[in-house]
């Protein structure tokens, strides 16, 4: 049986070290890192994500400023708020929870955030920097996934990594990070032919598609390491439960190691958001 990659334990360790760093920044530099979190509308999943992010901030001593705006908010109103926060030197990080309502163009919103405050790493300048290997702010989910892979496998050089999904939030930055680690990287997506066959050649398989339990045992190579980014809510046996893009029970006997859902990549995403916020605060204050 493969090992279960405990993302929650890793995230707790990272958070513990960030908590110490925050305490030291406050004591030695009078600097309390801060993040503004903006939630537009009433998407229930987004509310849960934002609540978890704010709670983590409190645990680590990071200041969080919440803006909850109605679903009728116009793009102009949101851009005005972002501009105010860009100018506010007491705010180190800005996060607008996605998705935003239809009347708002998410690209315009992301690119309105000052790149040095873009703790999501979604701004076009941060995305471009990552693509050319001059990393600035790295998106949290791929960063957390890479930390788990390196912790599990050490040097990733020469391994064949297959990333399922090509989103700007996960798939594309994940592929860039794995390339930087000298993996041979293949990105597969909804138009890929022979997707299962390609996945079966992966030493590292990262699933980020949003299809519940899509990856089965016959999709994976024996001894592969699996990172499941999916968080899908399904109804099963009369209960609501969270499942990944990988059929964990089906693959675990065949693989070297795999992340569970929940308790795998999810906690790492939040821990890396805290990591990016602390890094942004230090950089803005000129602390190395
Ligand atoms: N919605 C789903 N995931 C994310 C994320 O990582 N950041 C933001 N801002 N919105 C999201």
PDB file of C-alpha atoms and ligand atoms in Angstrom:
ATOM      1  CA  UNK A   1       0.000   0.000   0.000  1.00  0.00           C
ATOM      2  CA  UNK A   2       1.251   3.495  -0.857  1.00  0.00           C
ATOM      3  CA  UNK A   3       1.784   6.131   1.794  1.00  0.00           C
ATOM      4  CA  UNK A   4      -0.716   8.849   2.501  1.00  0.00           C
ATOM      5  CA  UNK A   5       0.853  12.293   2.087  1.00  0.00           C
ATOM      6  CA  UNK A   6      -0.265  14.221   5.151  1.00  0.00           C
ATOM      7  CA  UNK A   7      -0.745  17.753   3.821  1.00  0.00           C
ATOM      8  CA  UNK A   8      -2.381  18.887   7.024  1.00  0.00           C
ATOM      9  CA  UNK A   9       0.639  17.923   9.156  1.00  0.00           C
ATOM     10  CA  UNK A  10       3.038  19.622   6.712  1.00  0.00           C
ATOM     11  CA  UNK A  11       0.838  22.741   6.616  1.00  0.00           C
ATOM     12  CA  UNK A  12       0.717  22.810  10.427  1.00  0.00           C
ATOM     13  CA  UNK A  13       4.527  22.710  10.589  1.00  0.00           C
ATOM     14  CA  UNK A  14       4.842  25.493   8.004  1.00  0.00           C
ATOM     15  CA  UNK A  15       2.244  27.555   9.873  1.00  0.00           C
ATOM     16  CA  UNK A  16       4.077  27.051  13.160  1.00  0.00           C
ATOM     17  CA  UNK A  17       7.311  28.408  11.671  1.00  0.00           C
ATOM     18  CA  UNK A  18       5.422  31.342  10.084  1.00  0.00           C
ATOM     19  CA  UNK A  19       3.857  32.118  13.461  1.00  0.00           C
ATOM     20  CA  UNK A  20       7.330  32.422  14.979  1.00  0.00           C
ATOM     21  CA  UNK A  21       8.470  34.592  12.088  1.00  0.00           C
ATOM     22  CA  UNK A  22       5.453  36.901  12.456  1.00  0.00           C
ATOM     23  CA  UNK A  23       6.156  37.259  16.199  1.00  0.00           C
ATOM     24  CA  UNK A  24       9.762  38.157  15.410  1.00  0.00           C
ATOM     25  CA  UNK A  25       8.720  40.707  12.735  1.00  0.00           C
ATOM     26  CA  UNK A  26       6.402  42.363  15.266  1.00  0.00           C
ATOM     27  CA  UNK A  27       9.002  42.351  18.063  1.00  0.00           C
ATOM     28  CA  UNK A  28      12.058  43.368  16.051  1.00  0.00           C
ATOM     29  CA  UNK A  29      10.644  45.454  13.218  1.00  0.00           C
ATOM     30  CA  UNK A  30       7.267  46.640  14.524  1.00  0.00           C
ATOM     31  CA  UNK A  31       5.829  44.968  11.429  1.00  0.00           C
ATOM     32  CA  UNK A  32       2.610  42.958  11.574  1.00  0.00           C
ATOM     33  CA  UNK A  33       1.966  41.399   8.150  1.00  0.00           C
ATOM     34  CA  UNK A  34      -1.563  42.074   6.913  1.00  0.00           C
ATOM     35  CA  UNK A  35      -3.859  40.806   4.201  1.00  0.00           C
ATOM     36  CA  UNK A  36      -7.110  42.224   2.837  1.00  0.00           C
ATOM     37  CA  UNK A  37      -9.576  39.574   1.696  1.00  0.00           C
ATOM     38  CA  UNK A  38     -12.409  40.624  -0.592  1.00  0.00           C
ATOM     39  CA  UNK A  39     -15.482  38.471  -1.084  1.00  0.00           C
ATOM     40  CA  UNK A  40     -18.098  39.587  -3.611  1.00  0.00           C
ATOM     41  CA  UNK A  41     -21.506  37.886  -3.545  1.00  0.00           C
ATOM     42  CA  UNK A  42     -22.738  34.847  -1.686  1.00  0.00           C
ATOM     43  CA  UNK A  43     -21.162  31.762  -3.217  1.00  0.00           C
ATOM     44  CA  UNK A  44     -21.324  29.292  -0.290  1.00  0.00           C
ATOM     45  CA  UNK A  45     -17.996  27.567  -1.071  1.00  0.00           C
ATOM     46  CA  UNK A  46     -16.220  30.950  -1.287  1.00  0.00           C
ATOM     47  CA  UNK A  47     -17.599  31.893   2.132  1.00  0.00           C
ATOM     48  CA  UNK A  48     -16.107  28.717   3.621  1.00  0.00           C
ATOM     49  CA  UNK A  49     -12.729  29.324   1.926  1.00  0.00           C
ATOM     50  CA  UNK A  50     -12.592  32.944   3.109  1.00  0.00           C
ATOM     51  CA  UNK A  51     -13.559  31.987   6.669  1.00  0.00           C
ATOM     52  CA  UNK A  52     -10.755  29.403   6.743  1.00  0.00           C
ATOM     53  CA  UNK A  53      -8.214  31.912   5.412  1.00  0.00           C
ATOM     54  CA  UNK A  54      -9.181  34.564   7.970  1.00  0.00           C
ATOM     55  CA  UNK A  55      -9.084  32.024  10.814  1.00  0.00           C
ATOM     56  CA  UNK A  56      -5.576  30.937   9.811  1.00  0.00           C
ATOM     57  CA  UNK A  57      -4.420  34.562   9.768  1.00  0.00           C
ATOM     58  CA  UNK A  58      -5.654  35.010  13.335  1.00  0.00           C
ATOM     59  CA  UNK A  59      -3.805  31.876  14.473  1.00  0.00           C
ATOM     60  CA  UNK A  60      -0.537  33.145  12.999  1.00  0.00           C
ATOM     61  CA  UNK A  61      -0.800  36.750  14.178  1.00  0.00           C
ATOM     62  CA  UNK A  62      -1.316  38.086  10.652  1.00  0.00           C
ATOM     63  CA  UNK A  63      -3.805  40.949  10.499  1.00  0.00           C
ATOM     64  CA  UNK A  64      -6.755  40.280   8.195  1.00  0.00           C
ATOM     65  CA  UNK A  65      -9.136  42.892   6.854  1.00  0.00           C
ATOM     66  CA  UNK A  66     -12.337  41.496   5.389  1.00  0.00           C
ATOM     67  CA  UNK A  67     -14.462  43.218   2.757  1.00  0.00           C
ATOM     68  CA  UNK A  68     -17.767  41.491   2.070  1.00  0.00           C
ATOM     69  CA  UNK A  69     -19.506  43.132  -0.874  1.00  0.00           C
ATOM     70  CA  UNK A  70     -22.987  42.438  -2.281  1.00  0.00           C
ATOM     71  CA  UNK A  71     -23.370  40.406  -5.480  1.00  0.00           C
ATOM     72  CA  UNK A  72     -24.660  43.592  -7.180  1.00  0.00           C
ATOM     73  CA  UNK A  73     -21.217  45.269  -6.788  1.00  0.00           C
ATOM     74  CA  UNK A  74     -20.042  46.872 -10.037  1.00  0.00           C
ATOM     75  CA  UNK A  75     -16.592  46.363 -11.507  1.00  0.00           C
ATOM     76  CA  UNK A  76     -15.878  50.061 -11.014  1.00  0.00           C
ATOM     77  CA  UNK A  77     -16.692  49.859  -7.296  1.00  0.00           C
ATOM     78  CA  UNK A  78     -14.419  46.858  -6.868  1.00  0.00           C
ATOM     79  CA  UNK A  79     -11.579  48.492  -8.822  1.00  0.00           C
ATOM     80  CA  UNK A  80     -11.901  51.628  -6.666  1.00  0.00           C
ATOM     81  CA  UNK A  81     -11.580  49.543  -3.496  1.00  0.00           C
ATOM     82  CA  UNK A  82      -8.537  47.731  -4.905  1.00  0.00           C
ATOM     83  CA  UNK A  83      -6.878  51.026  -5.795  1.00  0.00           C
ATOM     84  CA  UNK A  84      -7.419  52.297  -2.228  1.00  0.00           C
ATOM     85  CA  UNK A  85      -5.837  49.130  -0.851  1.00  0.00           C
ATOM     86  CA  UNK A  86      -2.927  49.367  -3.308  1.00  0.00           C
ATOM     87  CA  UNK A  87      -2.182  52.832  -1.882  1.00  0.00           C
ATOM     88  CA  UNK A  88      -2.575  51.766   1.759  1.00  0.00           C
ATOM     89  CA  UNK A  89       0.887  50.982   3.133  1.00  0.00           C
ATOM     90  CA  UNK A  90      -0.687  49.123   6.083  1.00  0.00           C
ATOM     91  CA  UNK A  91      -1.936  46.416   3.696  1.00  0.00           C
ATOM     92  CA  UNK A  92       0.701  43.955   2.485  1.00  0.00           C
ATOM     93  CA  UNK A  93      -1.462  41.445   0.627  1.00  0.00           C
ATOM     94  CA  UNK A  94      -4.696  41.680  -1.356  1.00  0.00           C
ATOM     95  CA  UNK A  95      -6.836  38.690  -2.262  1.00  0.00           C
ATOM     96  CA  UNK A  96     -10.096  38.831  -4.195  1.00  0.00           C
ATOM     97  CA  UNK A  97     -11.837  35.491  -3.782  1.00  0.00           C
ATOM     98  CA  UNK A  98     -12.801  33.976  -7.140  1.00  0.00           C
ATOM     99  CA  UNK A  99     -15.205  33.507  -8.806  1.00  0.00           C
ATOM    100  CA  UNK A 100     -16.604  37.039  -8.932  1.00  0.00           C
ATOM    101  CA  UNK A 101     -20.154  37.742 -10.238  1.00  0.00           C
ATOM    102  CA  UNK A 102     -20.666  37.823 -14.009  1.00  0.00           C
ATOM    103  CA  UNK A 103     -20.779  41.633 -14.366  1.00  0.00           C
ATOM    104  CA  UNK A 104     -17.144  41.784 -13.172  1.00  0.00           C
ATOM    105  CA  UNK A 105     -14.213  40.827 -15.407  1.00  0.00           C
ATOM    106  CA  UNK A 106     -11.924  38.726 -13.201  1.00  0.00           C
ATOM    107  CA  UNK A 107      -8.852  39.451 -15.358  1.00  0.00           C
ATOM    108  CA  UNK A 108      -9.337  43.217 -14.924  1.00  0.00           C
ATOM    109  CA  UNK A 109      -9.640  42.722 -11.171  1.00  0.00           C
ATOM    110  CA  UNK A 110      -6.559  40.514 -10.862  1.00  0.00           C
ATOM    111  CA  UNK A 111      -4.414  42.871 -12.912  1.00  0.00           C
ATOM    112  CA  UNK A 112      -5.609  45.906 -10.902  1.00  0.00           C
ATOM    113  CA  UNK A 113      -3.938  44.498  -7.770  1.00  0.00           C
ATOM    114  CA  UNK A 114      -0.421  45.855  -7.215  1.00  0.00           C
ATOM    115  CA  UNK A 115       1.854  42.926  -8.231  1.00  0.00           C
ATOM    116  CA  UNK A 116       3.837  43.135  -4.973  1.00  0.00           C
ATOM    117  CA  UNK A 117       0.568  42.737  -3.005  1.00  0.00           C
ATOM    118  CA  UNK A 118      -0.788  39.939  -5.229  1.00  0.00           C
ATOM    119  CA  UNK A 119      -0.432  37.126  -2.677  1.00  0.00           C
ATOM    120  CA  UNK A 120      -2.414  34.784  -4.971  1.00  0.00           C
ATOM    121  CA  UNK A 121       0.295  35.150  -7.626  1.00  0.00           C
ATOM    122  CA  UNK A 122      -2.356  35.554 -10.341  1.00  0.00           C
ATOM    123  CA  UNK A 123      -1.298  38.986 -11.710  1.00  0.00           C
ATOM    124  CA  UNK A 124      -0.069  38.824 -15.290  1.00  0.00           C
ATOM    125  CA  UNK A 125       3.406  40.088 -14.243  1.00  0.00           C
ATOM    126  CA  UNK A 126       3.725  37.405 -11.547  1.00  0.00           C
ATOM    127  CA  UNK A 127       2.477  34.738 -13.977  1.00  0.00           C
ATOM    128  CA  UNK A 128       4.979  35.914 -16.606  1.00  0.00           C
ATOM    129  CA  UNK A 129       7.830  36.005 -14.088  1.00  0.00           C
ATOM    130  CA  UNK A 130       7.095  32.386 -13.143  1.00  0.00           C
ATOM    131  CA  UNK A 131       6.918  31.332 -16.793  1.00  0.00           C
ATOM    132  CA  UNK A 132      10.441  32.654 -17.425  1.00  0.00           C
ATOM    133  CA  UNK A 133      11.845  31.293 -14.159  1.00  0.00           C
ATOM    134  CA  UNK A 134      12.165  34.643 -12.373  1.00  0.00           C
ATOM    135  CA  UNK A 135       9.718  33.728  -9.640  1.00  0.00           C
ATOM    136  CA  UNK A 136       8.101  36.564  -7.703  1.00  0.00           C
ATOM    137  CA  UNK A 137       4.800  35.571  -6.121  1.00  0.00           C
ATOM    138  CA  UNK A 138       3.973  31.909  -6.782  1.00  0.00           C
ATOM    139  CA  UNK A 139       0.305  30.767  -6.768  1.00  0.00           C
ATOM    140  CA  UNK A 140      -0.480  29.033  -3.474  1.00  0.00           C
ATOM    141  CA  UNK A 141      -1.887  25.685  -4.623  1.00  0.00           C
ATOM    142  CA  UNK A 142       0.973  24.805  -7.007  1.00  0.00           C
ATOM    143  CA  UNK A 143       3.517  26.051  -4.462  1.00  0.00           C
ATOM    144  CA  UNK A 144       2.005  23.885  -1.723  1.00  0.00           C
ATOM    145  CA  UNK A 145       1.812  20.890  -4.071  1.00  0.00           C
ATOM    146  CA  UNK A 146       5.490  21.286  -4.985  1.00  0.00           C
ATOM    147  CA  UNK A 147       6.493  21.469  -1.318  1.00  0.00           C
ATOM    148  CA  UNK A 148       4.706  18.151  -0.679  1.00  0.00           C
ATOM    149  CA  UNK A 149       6.350  16.524  -3.719  1.00  0.00           C
ATOM    150  CA  UNK A 150       9.862  17.623  -2.703  1.00  0.00           C
ATOM    151  CA  UNK A 151       9.270  16.512   0.868  1.00  0.00           C
ATOM    152  CA  UNK A 152       8.142  13.100  -0.380  1.00  0.00           C
ATOM    153  CA  UNK A 153      10.588  12.521  -3.238  1.00  0.00           C
ATOM    154  CA  UNK A 154      13.577  14.830  -2.705  1.00  0.00           C
ATOM    155  CA  UNK A 155      15.139  15.630  -6.059  1.00  0.00           C
ATOM    156  CA  UNK A 156      12.539  15.573  -8.852  1.00  0.00           C
ATOM    157  CA  UNK A 157      15.065  15.927 -11.686  1.00  0.00           C
ATOM    158  CA  UNK A 158      14.383  13.757 -14.737  1.00  0.00           C
ATOM    159  CA  UNK A 159      11.019  12.500 -13.537  1.00  0.00           C
ATOM    160  CA  UNK A 160       8.056  12.528 -15.906  1.00  0.00           C
ATOM    161  CA  UNK A 161       5.398  14.777 -14.394  1.00  0.00           C
ATOM    162  CA  UNK A 162       1.918  14.814 -15.911  1.00  0.00           C
ATOM    163  CA  UNK A 163      -0.379  17.687 -14.966  1.00  0.00           C
ATOM    164  CA  UNK A 164      -4.070  17.154 -15.679  1.00  0.00           C
ATOM    165  CA  UNK A 165      -5.663  20.572 -16.252  1.00  0.00           C
ATOM    166  CA  UNK A 166      -4.429  23.822 -17.790  1.00  0.00           C
ATOM    167  CA  UNK A 167      -5.965  26.534 -15.596  1.00  0.00           C
ATOM    168  CA  UNK A 168      -4.072  29.747 -14.885  1.00  0.00           C
ATOM    169  CA  UNK A 169      -4.543  29.129 -11.148  1.00  0.00           C
ATOM    170  CA  UNK A 170      -3.131  25.601 -10.937  1.00  0.00           C
ATOM    171  CA  UNK A 171      -2.276  23.687 -14.129  1.00  0.00           C
ATOM    172  CA  UNK A 172      -0.061  26.214 -15.915  1.00  0.00           C
ATOM    173  CA  UNK A 173       1.915  27.429 -12.859  1.00  0.00           C
ATOM    174  CA  UNK A 174       2.276  23.818 -11.652  1.00  0.00           C
ATOM    175  CA  UNK A 175       3.798  22.824 -15.000  1.00  0.00           C
ATOM    176  CA  UNK A 176       6.215  25.799 -14.826  1.00  0.00           C
ATOM    177  CA  UNK A 177       7.337  24.867 -11.299  1.00  0.00           C
ATOM    178  CA  UNK A 178       7.902  21.220 -12.248  1.00  0.00           C
ATOM    179  CA  UNK A 179       9.924  22.315 -15.301  1.00  0.00           C
ATOM    180  CA  UNK A 180      12.073  24.442 -12.995  1.00  0.00           C
ATOM    181  CA  UNK A 181      12.697  21.270 -10.962  1.00  0.00           C
ATOM    182  CA  UNK A 182      13.986  19.641 -14.172  1.00  0.00           C
ATOM    183  CA  UNK A 183      11.038  17.313 -14.605  1.00  0.00           C
ATOM    184  CA  UNK A 184       9.899  16.285 -18.064  1.00  0.00           C
ATOM    185  CA  UNK A 185       6.446  17.852 -18.037  1.00  0.00           C
ATOM    186  CA  UNK A 186       3.323  16.936 -19.971  1.00  0.00           C
ATOM    187  CA  UNK A 187       0.096  18.905 -19.567  1.00  0.00           C
ATOM    188  CA  UNK A 188      -3.062  17.029 -20.511  1.00  0.00           C
ATOM    189  CA  UNK A 189      -6.562  18.525 -20.726  1.00  0.00           C
ATOM    190  CA  UNK A 190     -10.080  18.008 -22.022  1.00  0.00           C
ATOM    191  CA  UNK A 191      -8.957  17.915 -25.681  1.00  0.00           C
ATOM    192  CA  UNK A 192      -6.030  15.555 -25.134  1.00  0.00           C
ATOM    193  CA  UNK A 193      -6.178  12.246 -26.979  1.00  0.00           C
ATOM    194  CA  UNK A 194      -5.206   9.102 -25.042  1.00  0.00           C
ATOM    195  CA  UNK A 195      -5.267  10.909 -21.711  1.00  0.00           C
ATOM    196  CA  UNK A 196      -5.225   7.683 -19.679  1.00  0.00           C
ATOM    197  CA  UNK A 197      -2.297   6.313 -21.635  1.00  0.00           C
ATOM    198  CA  UNK A 198      -0.253   9.466 -20.986  1.00  0.00           C
ATOM    199  CA  UNK A 199      -1.157   9.480 -17.293  1.00  0.00           C
ATOM    200  CA  UNK A 200       0.061   5.877 -17.047  1.00  0.00           C
ATOM    201  CA  UNK A 201       3.573   7.059 -17.986  1.00  0.00           C
ATOM    202  CA  UNK A 202       3.743   9.597 -15.119  1.00  0.00           C
ATOM    203  CA  UNK A 203       6.182   9.305 -12.219  1.00  0.00           C
ATOM    204  CA  UNK A 204       4.361  12.308 -10.756  1.00  0.00           C
ATOM    205  CA  UNK A 205       0.682  12.864 -11.490  1.00  0.00           C
ATOM    206  CA  UNK A 206      -1.006  16.138 -10.507  1.00  0.00           C
ATOM    207  CA  UNK A 207      -4.779  16.171 -10.992  1.00  0.00           C
ATOM    208  CA  UNK A 208      -6.437  19.595 -11.170  1.00  0.00           C
ATOM    209  CA  UNK A 209      -9.597  19.253 -13.236  1.00  0.00           C
ATOM    210  CA  UNK A 210     -12.592  19.350 -10.899  1.00  0.00           C
ATOM    211  CA  UNK A 211     -14.077  15.997 -11.945  1.00  0.00           C
ATOM    212  CA  UNK A 212     -14.853  13.775  -8.934  1.00  0.00           C
ATOM    213  CA  UNK A 213     -12.721  10.580  -8.785  1.00  0.00           C
ATOM    214  CA  UNK A 214     -11.763  10.785 -12.455  1.00  0.00           C
ATOM    215  CA  UNK A 215      -8.341   9.160 -11.998  1.00  0.00           C
ATOM    216  CA  UNK A 216      -8.672   5.398 -11.419  1.00  0.00           C
ATOM    217  CA  UNK A 217      -6.075   2.725 -10.676  1.00  0.00           C
ATOM    218  CA  UNK A 218      -5.701   1.883 -14.368  1.00  0.00           C
ATOM    219  CA  UNK A 219      -4.710   5.524 -15.070  1.00  0.00           C
ATOM    220  CA  UNK A 220      -1.611   5.352 -12.863  1.00  0.00           C
ATOM    221  CA  UNK A 221       1.790   3.718 -13.116  1.00  0.00           C
ATOM    222  CA  UNK A 222       2.854   1.418 -10.320  1.00  0.00           C
ATOM    223  CA  UNK A 223       4.937   3.421  -7.838  1.00  0.00           C
ATOM    224  CA  UNK A 224       3.784   6.854  -9.058  1.00  0.00           C
ATOM    225  CA  UNK A 225       3.315   9.774  -6.691  1.00  0.00           C
ATOM    226  CA  UNK A 226      -0.091  11.433  -6.880  1.00  0.00           C
ATOM    227  CA  UNK A 227      -1.079  14.983  -5.958  1.00  0.00           C
ATOM    228  CA  UNK A 228      -4.844  15.507  -5.934  1.00  0.00           C
ATOM    229  CA  UNK A 229      -5.790  19.176  -6.210  1.00  0.00           C
ATOM    230  CA  UNK A 230      -9.520  18.555  -6.710  1.00  0.00           C
ATOM    231  CA  UNK A 231     -12.056  19.556  -4.066  1.00  0.00           C
ATOM    232  CA  UNK A 232     -15.449  18.363  -5.316  1.00  0.00           C
ATOM    233  CA  UNK A 233     -18.611  18.270  -3.251  1.00  0.00           C
ATOM    234  CA  UNK A 234     -20.793  15.269  -4.105  1.00  0.00           C
ATOM    235  CA  UNK A 235     -23.911  13.653  -2.698  1.00  0.00           C
ATOM    236  CA  UNK A 236     -23.327  10.009  -1.850  1.00  0.00           C
ATOM    237  CA  UNK A 237     -25.305   7.562   0.274  1.00  0.00           C
ATOM    238  CA  UNK A 238     -27.558  10.456   1.275  1.00  0.00           C
ATOM    239  CA  UNK A 239     -24.568  12.454   2.556  1.00  0.00           C
ATOM    240  CA  UNK A 240     -22.685  15.468   1.239  1.00  0.00           C
ATOM    241  CA  UNK A 241     -18.944  14.798   1.061  1.00  0.00           C
ATOM    242  CA  UNK A 242     -15.734  16.220  -0.375  1.00  0.00           C
ATOM    243  CA  UNK A 243     -13.812  14.086  -2.858  1.00  0.00           C
ATOM    244  CA  UNK A 244     -10.814  14.728  -5.064  1.00  0.00           C
ATOM    245  CA  UNK A 245     -10.179  14.266  -8.779  1.00  0.00           C
ATOM    246  CA  UNK A 246      -8.491  10.956  -7.916  1.00  0.00           C
ATOM    247  CA  UNK A 247     -10.274   7.832  -6.744  1.00  0.00           C
ATOM    248  CA  UNK A 248      -8.037   7.552  -3.686  1.00  0.00           C
ATOM    249  CA  UNK A 249      -9.302   4.160  -2.487  1.00  0.00           C
ATOM    250  CA  UNK A 250      -8.801   2.725  -5.973  1.00  0.00           C
ATOM    251  CA  UNK A 251      -5.225   3.997  -6.544  1.00  0.00           C
ATOM    252  CA  UNK A 252      -3.614   3.827  -3.098  1.00  0.00           C
ATOM    253  CA  UNK A 253      -2.596   0.156  -3.304  1.00  0.00           C
ATOM    254  CA  UNK A 254      -0.784   0.727  -6.586  1.00  0.00           C
ATOM    255  CA  UNK A 255       1.081   3.997  -6.001  1.00  0.00           C
ATOM    256  CA  UNK A 256       4.124   5.124  -4.006  1.00  0.00           C
ATOM    257  CA  UNK A 257       2.186   7.888  -2.268  1.00  0.00           C
ATOM    258  CA  UNK A 258      -0.904  10.049  -2.718  1.00  0.00           C
ATOM    259  CA  UNK A 259      -2.555  13.065  -1.100  1.00  0.00           C
ATOM    260  CA  UNK A 260      -6.004  12.492   0.413  1.00  0.00           C
ATOM    261  CA  UNK A 261      -8.991  14.848   0.068  1.00  0.00           C
ATOM    262  CA  UNK A 262      -9.585  16.432   2.491  1.00  0.00           C
ATOM    263  CA  UNK A 263      -6.271  16.776   4.352  1.00  0.00           C
ATOM    264  CA  UNK A 264      -3.884  16.902   1.402  1.00  0.00           C
ATOM    265  CA  UNK A 265      -3.357  19.913  -0.828  1.00  0.00           C
ATOM    266  CA  UNK A 266      -6.180  22.034   0.693  1.00  0.00           C
ATOM    267  CA  UNK A 267      -4.388  22.913   3.967  1.00  0.00           C
ATOM    268  CA  UNK A 268      -1.191  23.622   1.983  1.00  0.00           C
ATOM    269  CA  UNK A 269      -2.964  26.240  -0.143  1.00  0.00           C
ATOM    270  CA  UNK A 270      -3.883  28.257   2.938  1.00  0.00           C
ATOM    271  CA  UNK A 271      -0.456  27.823   4.550  1.00  0.00           C
ATOM    272  CA  UNK A 272       1.195  29.053   1.339  1.00  0.00           C
ATOM    273  CA  UNK A 273      -1.110  32.076   1.276  1.00  0.00           C
ATOM    274  CA  UNK A 274       0.227  32.927   4.736  1.00  0.00           C
ATOM    275  CA  UNK A 275       3.769  32.285   3.463  1.00  0.00           C
ATOM    276  CA  UNK A 276       3.230  34.683   0.528  1.00  0.00           C
ATOM    277  CA  UNK A 277       1.727  37.315   2.841  1.00  0.00           C
ATOM    278  CA  UNK A 278       4.711  37.216   5.203  1.00  0.00           C
ATOM    279  CA  UNK A 279       7.086  37.320   2.222  1.00  0.00           C
ATOM    280  CA  UNK A 280       5.211  40.314   0.742  1.00  0.00           C
ATOM    281  CA  UNK A 281       5.332  42.202   4.061  1.00  0.00           C
ATOM    282  CA  UNK A 282       9.083  41.597   4.406  1.00  0.00           C
ATOM    283  CA  UNK A 283       9.806  42.638   0.841  1.00  0.00           C
ATOM    284  CA  UNK A 284       7.733  45.814   1.138  1.00  0.00           C
ATOM    285  CA  UNK A 285       9.584  46.702   4.362  1.00  0.00           C
ATOM    286  CA  UNK A 286      12.978  45.942   2.821  1.00  0.00           C
ATOM    287  CA  UNK A 287      13.659  43.029   5.213  1.00  0.00           C
ATOM    288  CA  UNK A 288      15.545  40.113   3.648  1.00  0.00           C
TER     289      UNK A 288
HETATM  290  N1  LIG B   1     -11.009  30.521  -5.697  1.00  0.00           N
HETATM  291  C1  LIG B   1     -10.631  29.227  -5.673  1.00  0.00           C
HETATM  292  N2  LIG B   1      -9.325  29.123  -5.367  1.00  0.00           N
HETATM  293  C2  LIG B   1      -8.877  30.382  -5.186  1.00  0.00           C
HETATM  294  C3  LIG B   1      -7.609  30.923  -4.837  1.00  0.00           C
HETATM  295  O1  LIG B   1      -6.621  30.223  -4.637  1.00  0.00           O
HETATM  296  N3  LIG B   1      -7.554  32.282  -4.736  1.00  0.00           N
HETATM  297  C4  LIG B   1      -8.625  33.076  -4.965  1.00  0.00           C
HETATM  298  N4  LIG B   1      -8.461  34.385  -4.866  1.00  0.00           N
HETATM  299  N5  LIG B   1      -9.808  32.600  -5.294  1.00  0.00           N
HETATM  300  C5  LIG B   1      -9.927  31.259  -5.400  1.00  0.00           C
END
